[in-house]
Amino acid sequence: MALEAQREALASYLEERLGLPAPCRIVEASRMAMGQSRAMYRLTLQYPREPKSADLQYEHLVLRVEQWGMLGTDGHDEVRIMRSLRAAGYPVARILLDEPSGALLDQPFFVMEFIEGTSVFVRESLDEYVRTLDRLHRLLGRWHGHEA
């Protein structure tokens, strides 16, 4: 996917769908990870703090673009699961948009909030990680009819 060629169209789409003040620009789009199922980009948006204001605001978002399901996964399923986990209180980024048609970027995609931090394991986060994983396993067990 040539994201660079569709940057203006994507910025206009985000402006309209997220209700951002015009003009919205994507000032940076960098590839975060090379996944098998979806490409992941960190977008930096620039737009006025208020309509017709010269004071600019910057916001980071994550764009996940389908790569035609190399692993047999589906972006729509990922969106549904992430929304369910967030609603259940798990630390999951909020999904802002889901575009399943593929019309804009030639492939389906979704947009979610960008959360600062690292996904690298550090010993200080072990207890929280284990508690969250235990909660997740209990939730999955209930979904599948097995009480933990």
Tab-separated table of C-alpha atoms in Angstrom:
chain	number	residue	atom	x	y	z
A	1	MET	CA	0.000	0.000	0.000
A	2	ALA	CA	1.367	3.399	-0.949
A	3	LEU	CA	0.211	5.418	2.076
A	4	GLU	CA	2.155	8.464	0.901
A	5	ALA	CA	0.053	8.730	-2.273
A	6	GLN	CA	-3.184	8.654	-0.263
A	7	ARG	CA	-2.094	10.909	2.615
A	8	GLU	CA	-4.315	13.874	1.647
A	9	ALA	CA	-7.388	11.704	1.108
A	10	LEU	CA	-6.798	9.949	4.442
A	11	ALA	CA	-6.365	13.299	6.243
A	12	SER	CA	-9.664	14.556	4.792
A	13	TYR	CA	-11.379	11.310	5.778
A	14	LEU	CA	-10.058	11.536	9.361
A	15	GLU	CA	-11.030	15.204	9.579
A	16	GLU	CA	-14.601	14.441	8.533
A	17	ARG	CA	-15.107	11.181	10.450
A	18	LEU	CA	-13.437	12.362	13.693
A	19	GLY	CA	-14.965	15.849	13.530
A	20	LEU	CA	-11.599	17.630	13.559
A	21	PRO	CA	-11.273	21.327	12.699
A	22	ALA	CA	-10.116	21.970	9.133
A	23	PRO	CA	-7.575	21.780	7.764
A	24	CYS	CA	-6.294	18.477	9.101
A	25	ARG	CA	-2.905	17.324	7.822
A	26	ILE	CA	-0.929	14.143	8.336
A	27	VAL	CA	2.513	15.571	9.015
A	28	GLU	CA	4.133	12.189	9.668
A	29	ALA	CA	3.256	8.580	8.893
A	30	SER	CA	5.805	6.050	10.094
A	31	ARG	CA	5.649	2.280	9.965
A	32	MET	CA	5.594	0.929	13.528
A	33	ALA	CA	5.641	-2.790	12.855
A	34	MET	CA	5.740	-5.253	10.027
A	35	GLY	CA	2.981	-7.665	10.982
A	36	GLN	CA	1.683	-10.614	9.035
A	37	SER	CA	-1.971	-9.596	9.128
A	38	ARG	CA	-2.064	-5.790	9.256
A	39	ALA	CA	0.490	-3.048	8.675
A	40	MET	CA	0.691	-0.619	11.593
A	41	TYR	CA	1.474	3.074	11.155
A	42	ARG	CA	1.846	5.875	13.675
A	43	LEU	CA	0.169	8.965	12.244
A	44	THR	CA	0.862	12.467	13.488
A	45	LEU	CA	-2.063	14.766	12.739
A	46	GLN	CA	-1.916	18.545	12.750
A	47	TYR	CA	-5.066	20.654	12.935
A	48	PRO	CA	-6.274	23.928	14.482
A	49	ARG	CA	-7.220	23.802	18.185
A	50	GLU	CA	-10.424	25.574	17.207
A	51	PRO	CA	-11.992	26.276	13.806
A	52	LYS	CA	-10.132	29.035	11.940
A	53	SER	CA	-7.502	29.272	14.697
A	54	ALA	CA	-3.792	29.703	13.950
A	55	ASP	CA	-2.985	27.750	17.147
A	56	LEU	CA	-2.174	24.218	15.988
A	57	GLN	CA	-2.642	20.946	17.830
A	58	TYR	CA	-0.846	17.652	17.218
A	59	GLU	CA	-2.301	14.203	17.846
A	60	HIS	CA	-0.897	10.721	17.342
A	61	LEU	CA	-3.108	7.890	16.096
A	62	VAL	CA	-2.467	4.319	15.000
A	63	LEU	CA	-3.564	3.149	11.557
A	64	ARG	CA	-3.897	-0.636	11.069
A	65	VAL	CA	-4.184	-1.544	7.372
A	66	GLU	CA	-5.220	-4.985	6.185
A	67	GLN	CA	-2.643	-6.979	4.237
A	68	TRP	CA	-5.278	-9.376	3.002
A	69	GLY	CA	-5.164	-11.588	6.085
A	70	MET	CA	-1.931	-13.466	5.528
A	71	LEU	CA	-2.601	-15.302	8.802
A	72	GLY	CA	-6.278	-15.816	8.079
A	73	THR	CA	-7.321	-13.102	10.524
A	74	ASP	CA	-9.816	-10.353	9.904
A	75	GLY	CA	-9.492	-6.702	10.953
A	76	HIS	CA	-13.197	-6.510	11.731
A	77	ASP	CA	-12.782	-9.346	14.255
A	78	GLU	CA	-9.801	-7.563	15.802
A	79	VAL	CA	-11.880	-4.379	16.158
A	80	ARG	CA	-14.774	-6.267	17.732
A	81	ILE	CA	-12.497	-8.054	20.199
A	82	MET	CA	-10.599	-4.891	21.149
A	83	ARG	CA	-13.847	-3.009	21.746
A	84	SER	CA	-15.160	-5.868	23.905
A	85	LEU	CA	-11.968	-6.047	25.943
A	86	ARG	CA	-11.959	-2.286	26.482
A	87	ALA	CA	-15.605	-2.375	27.582
A	88	ALA	CA	-14.672	-5.126	30.063
A	89	GLY	CA	-12.017	-2.849	31.587
A	90	TYR	CA	-8.850	-4.161	29.950
A	91	PRO	CA	-6.065	-1.717	28.994
A	92	VAL	CA	-6.774	-1.691	25.263
A	93	ALA	CA	-6.526	1.292	22.913
A	94	ARG	CA	-9.875	2.810	21.933
A	95	ILE	CA	-10.935	2.095	18.353
A	96	LEU	CA	-11.884	5.396	16.701
A	97	LEU	CA	-12.821	4.265	13.189
A	98	ASP	CA	-13.382	1.028	11.333
A	99	GLU	CA	-13.366	1.217	7.528
A	100	PRO	CA	-14.072	-2.266	6.172
A	101	SER	CA	-14.777	-1.298	2.552
A	102	GLY	CA	-11.220	-0.821	1.320
A	103	ALA	CA	-12.421	2.040	-0.870
A	104	LEU	CA	-10.099	4.721	0.528
A	105	LEU	CA	-6.767	2.875	0.899
A	106	ASP	CA	-7.477	-0.074	-1.427
A	107	GLN	CA	-7.601	-2.267	1.702
A	108	PRO	CA	-9.770	-2.298	4.848
A	109	PHE	CA	-8.320	-0.448	7.836
A	110	PHE	CA	-9.086	0.817	11.292
A	111	VAL	CA	-7.797	3.690	13.393
A	112	MET	CA	-7.187	3.610	17.116
A	113	GLU	CA	-5.768	5.917	19.731
A	114	PHE	CA	-2.011	5.934	20.243
A	115	ILE	CA	-0.918	5.103	23.775
A	116	GLU	CA	2.533	6.253	24.850
A	117	GLY	CA	4.690	3.604	26.409
A	118	THR	CA	6.475	0.439	25.559
A	119	SER	CA	5.402	-3.101	24.972
A	120	VAL	CA	8.797	-4.351	26.065
A	121	PHE	CA	8.683	-6.515	29.190
A	122	VAL	CA	10.183	-4.942	32.319
A	123	ARG	CA	10.342	-6.655	35.714
A	124	GLU	CA	8.535	-3.733	37.428
A	125	SER	CA	5.366	-4.464	35.454
A	126	LEU	CA	5.320	-8.238	36.072
A	127	ASP	CA	2.686	-8.228	38.853
A	128	GLU	CA	0.304	-6.044	36.856
A	129	TYR	CA	0.888	-8.151	33.752
A	130	VAL	CA	0.107	-11.409	35.588
A	131	ARG	CA	-3.075	-9.940	37.158
A	132	THR	CA	-4.282	-8.678	33.769
A	133	LEU	CA	-3.497	-11.983	32.086
A	134	ASP	CA	-5.380	-13.870	34.822
A	135	ARG	CA	-8.430	-11.600	34.351
A	136	LEU	CA	-8.256	-12.134	30.589
A	137	HIS	CA	-8.100	-15.914	30.923
A	138	ARG	CA	-11.091	-15.869	33.284
A	139	LEU	CA	-13.027	-13.708	30.814
A	140	LEU	CA	-12.187	-16.005	27.900
A	141	GLY	CA	-13.239	-18.986	30.010
A	142	ARG	CA	-16.637	-17.390	30.678
A	143	TRP	CA	-17.048	-16.565	26.979
A	144	HIS	CA	-16.435	-20.203	26.148
A	145	GLY	CA	-18.625	-21.532	28.970
A	146	HIS	CA	-15.851	-22.685	31.296
A	147	GLU	CA	-15.820	-21.050	34.717
A	148	ALA	CA	-12.299	-20.535	36.067
